């Protein structure tokens, strides 16, 4: 057995999170696409069956109260809160990430106030953030200024109305410096919106600690909420009273069943709600979050870095030099929980890798993307993935 | 047995939709709240279990293609289309009704073009429509003009940018005249947005026939999609190229996996999409819509009117004069599929009715609301509901 396989066995034996793997439904494949769609937590199917058969089928409308449907967006938000370093009462679940980016960015511009008319956005962002930012700019009379995250501090100023940034780049896996960028935006007198899609559940975020204003994220990647599970919105407690939503649906009203013609927003996190929440998707997410009950994000982060370190080492060892190039930073402080390898024939290579039981994904035009979910990926998986990649590249 | 009970038995025996009742999960209660949350179709639990266990649990990301997740919003839209009189390719499912009202209304204002700066909205609307219309007006530089639907024709003019109307009033059950109001708005040169929440699945809508521009609706009432199941957006085929969404998420891009920085909208119905669709809720809805496969909306409408006629007759017979007052129009052409009875102590009366196994709902401040879903409500249910109401009112 190769030295790396021996190392993998030892690392797995010493892994304090290894038992978590048993809480997921997995098969023989090495699943390195949890940064696209997290694997199914084993407790979800029975929960969803109960929601459908008993809560909907038998209790019907009574479930809005008796099964806690009405308060699910805030309740589940509070379950996500510790994973992103937020005290309770600041996160609400619902809608898609795109819709939440719109709410957050428009609200941020309104908080910034008159005279500030430029929205700064990460030019390397996941496209939807850029598209939605353009719409938010258009509808608030702002100009959109896309820049590389490294240039953000140099473009901030009196005109800055809001800044939208990704914590981890979806393509390269680069982790941006949330504390220092947040401080820079605040120094310019503007609010910042962080997109946590590729960091929440993989590494500490520290929203409260770093004074982040607003944040959004999806729940179907490292949080394993299921396909298209609802996204979330964080509004810092002391900003909530000034959160002026562009989507003031009846669910965000102070008295939603009063059916009043005049809009008066609720206090706190529910102000970020819009319409009726999608209960099936939402309660599947709630069940999925239970796997976090006895896990610290710090231990997840430690294992994540060990996994990606080990993967880079195995790739270096197994794959002929020059055949692939890592786009993911080597420094731990700049790395999320994925490794992106540039490779001319990436689309074909990923197809063959998947045929051989190693599931990552391809991102146009030439990126092999491998996500490492510490709750269910082990070191033997990592060694096998790198070895299979080398075999695949060898033809 | 009373004459009305004998009549009910005969009507049930002659009801061509009576077999549909067996396709739903029901119990001993008379469920007259399907206009809030439709009952569970019996095929949904197994479908949802398959989506969770096999599509998500085993196929994981492959399901975006192999299980048809990616195209679900358009595919399910096409299943709703015949129920609202729309040819295929014009309806997309996703997001909440509130979010779709925002998309539709902003897009309508943009279609109307320069110089038109007044959004006319039904002053008696379900609150969320009014709140969202106010936000759409604010963000497009328009003024909001709330008027009673009967006054709409008289306020239309060169300034009218868009009109938002409800097909059926959520409170009174009044059916508005969609063909003539649509024609009036068009005569003023503006587009109209119809909210079909309380009509779709209960009566013919005729979107294409009457040249409606845009429409939205929920799917958890007469379409039985489940709690918070996704809403839908209709954009008339010849308007789709001019549909300029305020929420241009990556799902509406012509090449979503190209991950391009510049936004280029897809053609057709997908242009109304935003972010990643909530697959569990969406595919539960798809299963729920199968009960419509062999049902015509016309037969549903005929039974709906027979049910509400019979209910009004039973109430007249059983309930002492003056104890309740119907807010629902007597004329068939002005009646949706619910009956609203005004009653001073409505909140208490509804609580007691529910205890006695007749489930309607209370709408503030003084309305008893009874919805009649022709697919699973029978005439014996109606007679029992009216009789129980009379007993409850008697103390």
GROMACS .gro file of C-alpha atoms in nm, chain A residues 30-36 198 222 304 307-308 311 336-340 350 359-361 368-374 376-377 382 385:
model
   33
   30UNK     CA    1  -1.644   0.963  -0.348
   31UNK     CA    2  -1.878   1.258  -0.332
   32UNK     CA    3  -1.686   1.582  -0.373
   33UNK     CA    4  -1.979   1.789  -0.493
   34UNK     CA    5  -2.128   1.881  -0.160
   35UNK     CA    6  -2.045   2.242  -0.247
   36UNK     CA    7  -2.310   2.212  -0.518
  198UNK     CA    8  -1.956   2.878  -0.020
  222UNK     CA    9  -2.243   2.257   0.318
  304UNK     CA   10  -1.158   2.091   0.595
  307UNK     CA   11  -0.863   1.744   0.367
  308UNK     CA   12  -0.772   2.007   0.111
  311UNK     CA   13  -0.577   1.645  -0.158
  336UNK     CA   14  -1.231   2.779   0.143
  337UNK     CA   15  -1.333   2.414   0.147
  338UNK     CA   16  -1.282   2.333  -0.219
  339UNK     CA   17  -0.997   2.281  -0.459
  340UNK     CA   18  -1.022   2.407  -0.816
  350UNK     CA   19  -1.485   1.537  -1.511
  359UNK     CA   20  -1.797   1.307  -0.824
  360UNK     CA   21  -1.684   1.666  -0.853
  361UNK     CA   22  -1.809   1.919  -1.101
  368UNK     CA   23  -1.236   2.084  -1.221
  369UNK     CA   24  -1.402   2.168  -0.892
  370UNK     CA   25  -1.378   1.944  -0.586
  371UNK     CA   26  -1.568   2.031  -0.269
  372UNK     CA   27  -1.477   1.877   0.064
  373UNK     CA   28  -1.758   1.844   0.315
  374UNK     CA   29  -1.589   1.755   0.644
  376UNK     CA   30  -1.895   1.305   0.538
  377UNK     CA   31  -1.573   1.313   0.335
  382UNK     CA   32  -0.939   1.216  -0.080
  385UNK     CA   33  -1.005   1.090  -0.565
   0.00000   0.00000   0.00000
